[in-house]
CSV table of C-alpha atoms in Angstrom, one decimal:
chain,number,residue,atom,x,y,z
A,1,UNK,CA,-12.3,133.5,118.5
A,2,UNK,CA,-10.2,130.5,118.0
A,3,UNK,CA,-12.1,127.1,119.6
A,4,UNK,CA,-10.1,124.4,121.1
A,5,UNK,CA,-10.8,120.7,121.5
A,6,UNK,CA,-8.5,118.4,123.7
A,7,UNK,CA,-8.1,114.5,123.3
A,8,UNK,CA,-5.9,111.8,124.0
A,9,UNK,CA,-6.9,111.5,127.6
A,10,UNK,CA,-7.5,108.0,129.4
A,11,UNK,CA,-6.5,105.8,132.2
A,12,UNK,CA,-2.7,104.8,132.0
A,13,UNK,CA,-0.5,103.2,134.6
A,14,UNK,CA,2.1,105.1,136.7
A,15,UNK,CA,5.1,105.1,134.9
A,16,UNK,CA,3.7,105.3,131.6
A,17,UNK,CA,2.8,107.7,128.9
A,18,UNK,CA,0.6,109.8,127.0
A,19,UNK,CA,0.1,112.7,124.4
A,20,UNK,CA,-2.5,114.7,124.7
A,21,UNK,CA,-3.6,117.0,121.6
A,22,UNK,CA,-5.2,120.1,121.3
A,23,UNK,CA,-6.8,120.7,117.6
A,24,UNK,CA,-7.7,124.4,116.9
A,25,UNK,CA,-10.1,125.9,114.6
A,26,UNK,CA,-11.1,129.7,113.7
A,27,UNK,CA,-8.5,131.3,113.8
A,28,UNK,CA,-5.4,131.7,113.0
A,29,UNK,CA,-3.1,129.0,114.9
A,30,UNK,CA,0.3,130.1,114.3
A,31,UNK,CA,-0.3,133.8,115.6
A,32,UNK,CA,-1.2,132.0,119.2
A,33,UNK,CA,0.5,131.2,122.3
A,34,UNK,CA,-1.0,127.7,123.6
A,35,UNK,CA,-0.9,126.7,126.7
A,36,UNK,CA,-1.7,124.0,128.9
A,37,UNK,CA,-3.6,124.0,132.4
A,38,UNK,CA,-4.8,120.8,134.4
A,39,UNK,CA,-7.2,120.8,137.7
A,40,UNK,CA,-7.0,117.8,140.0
A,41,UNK,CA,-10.2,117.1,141.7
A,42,UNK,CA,-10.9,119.6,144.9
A,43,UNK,CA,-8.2,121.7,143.7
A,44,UNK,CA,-7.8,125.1,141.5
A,45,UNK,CA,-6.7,124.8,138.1
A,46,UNK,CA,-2.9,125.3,137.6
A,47,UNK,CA,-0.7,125.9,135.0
A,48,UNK,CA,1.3,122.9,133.0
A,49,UNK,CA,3.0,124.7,130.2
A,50,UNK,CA,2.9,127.0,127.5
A,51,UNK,CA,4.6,127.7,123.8
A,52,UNK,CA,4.7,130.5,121.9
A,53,UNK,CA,4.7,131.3,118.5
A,54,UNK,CA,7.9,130.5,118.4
A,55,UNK,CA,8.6,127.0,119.0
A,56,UNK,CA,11.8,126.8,120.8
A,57,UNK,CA,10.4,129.5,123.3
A,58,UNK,CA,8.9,126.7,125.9
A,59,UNK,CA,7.8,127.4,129.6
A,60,UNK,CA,7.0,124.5,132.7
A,61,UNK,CA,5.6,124.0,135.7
A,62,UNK,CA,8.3,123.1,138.4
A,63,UNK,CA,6.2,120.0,138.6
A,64,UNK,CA,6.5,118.8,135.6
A,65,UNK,CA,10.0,119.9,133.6
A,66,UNK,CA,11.9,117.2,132.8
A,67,UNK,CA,8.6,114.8,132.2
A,68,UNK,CA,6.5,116.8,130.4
A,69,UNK,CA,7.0,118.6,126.7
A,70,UNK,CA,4.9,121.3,125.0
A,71,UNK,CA,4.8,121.3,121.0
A,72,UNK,CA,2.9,122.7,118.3
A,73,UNK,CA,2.7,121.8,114.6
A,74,UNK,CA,1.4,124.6,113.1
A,75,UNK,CA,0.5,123.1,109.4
A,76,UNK,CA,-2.0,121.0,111.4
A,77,UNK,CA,-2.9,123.7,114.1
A,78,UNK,CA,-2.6,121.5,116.4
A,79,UNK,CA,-0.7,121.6,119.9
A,80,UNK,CA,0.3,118.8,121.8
A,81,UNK,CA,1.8,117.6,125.4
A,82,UNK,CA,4.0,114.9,125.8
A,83,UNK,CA,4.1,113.2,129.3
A,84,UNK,CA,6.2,110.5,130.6
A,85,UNK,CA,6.9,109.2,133.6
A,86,UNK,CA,3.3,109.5,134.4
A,87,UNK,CA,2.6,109.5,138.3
A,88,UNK,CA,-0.8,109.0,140.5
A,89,UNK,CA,-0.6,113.0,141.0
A,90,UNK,CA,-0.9,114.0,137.7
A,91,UNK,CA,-4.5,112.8,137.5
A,92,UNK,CA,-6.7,115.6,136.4
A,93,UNK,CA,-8.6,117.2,133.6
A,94,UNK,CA,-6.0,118.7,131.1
A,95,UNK,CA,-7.3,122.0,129.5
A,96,UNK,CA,-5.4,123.7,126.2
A,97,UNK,CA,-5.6,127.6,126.2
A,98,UNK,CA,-4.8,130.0,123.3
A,99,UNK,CA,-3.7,133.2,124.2
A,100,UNK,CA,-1.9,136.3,123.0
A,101,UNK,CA,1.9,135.9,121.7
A,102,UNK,CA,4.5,137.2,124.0
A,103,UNK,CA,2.4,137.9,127.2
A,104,UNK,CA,0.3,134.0,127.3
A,105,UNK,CA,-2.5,136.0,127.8
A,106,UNK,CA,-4.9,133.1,127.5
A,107,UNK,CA,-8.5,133.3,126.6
A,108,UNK,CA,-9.9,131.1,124.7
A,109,UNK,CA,-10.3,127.1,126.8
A,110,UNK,CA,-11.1,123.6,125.3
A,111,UNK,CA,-13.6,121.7,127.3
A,112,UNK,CA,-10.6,119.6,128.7
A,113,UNK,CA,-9.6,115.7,128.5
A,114,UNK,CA,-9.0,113.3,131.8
A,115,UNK,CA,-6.2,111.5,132.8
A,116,UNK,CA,-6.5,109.2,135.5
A,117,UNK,CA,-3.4,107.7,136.7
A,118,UNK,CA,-3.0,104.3,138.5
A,119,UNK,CA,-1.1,103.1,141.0
């Protein structure tokens, strides 16, 4: 099973920005879907975005589209999320997810990386 570690979280200012990473190992990185999830605090975890194996096939949140975009880099199996425009409700803990191609079927979580956004 492929195992997922997040980073590139931290306390930024509204309006600014951040990429968060997700490194894989184990497994075979360019066969996965990857997705990301975030859960604010007293709230259920919700989905961010997701890529599949197939770069240019990209999928958002109404929330975030436009400010937000999914990547991956598949030489250094590693998938990332760009966000700009950051705003006070978009602090949470970010997870990464790896899943099955084609359905995002995800099953395998990283421990997850905060961002805190001030106002």
């Amino acid at each position: 099973q492929v195992q997922l570690v997040e980073s590139g979280g931290g306390v930024v200012q509204a309006g600014g920005s951040l990429r968060l990473s997700c490194a894989a190992s184990g497994g075979t990185f360019s066969r996965y879907a990857m997705g990301w999830y975030r859960q604010a605090p007293d709230k259920e975890r919700s989905f961010v975005a997701a890529i599949g194996v197939n770069a240019g096939d990209t999928h958002y949140a109404n929330a975030v589209r436009g400010r937000f975009t999914i990547s991956r880099d598949n030489a250094k199996n590693t998938a990332f999320l760009h966000i700009d425009g950051l705003i006070p409700e978009d602090t949470a803990v970010y997870y990464c997810a790896a899943g099955t191609s084609g359905t995002f079927d995800f099953a395998s979580w990283g421990r997850g990386t905060q961002v805190t956004v001030s106002s």
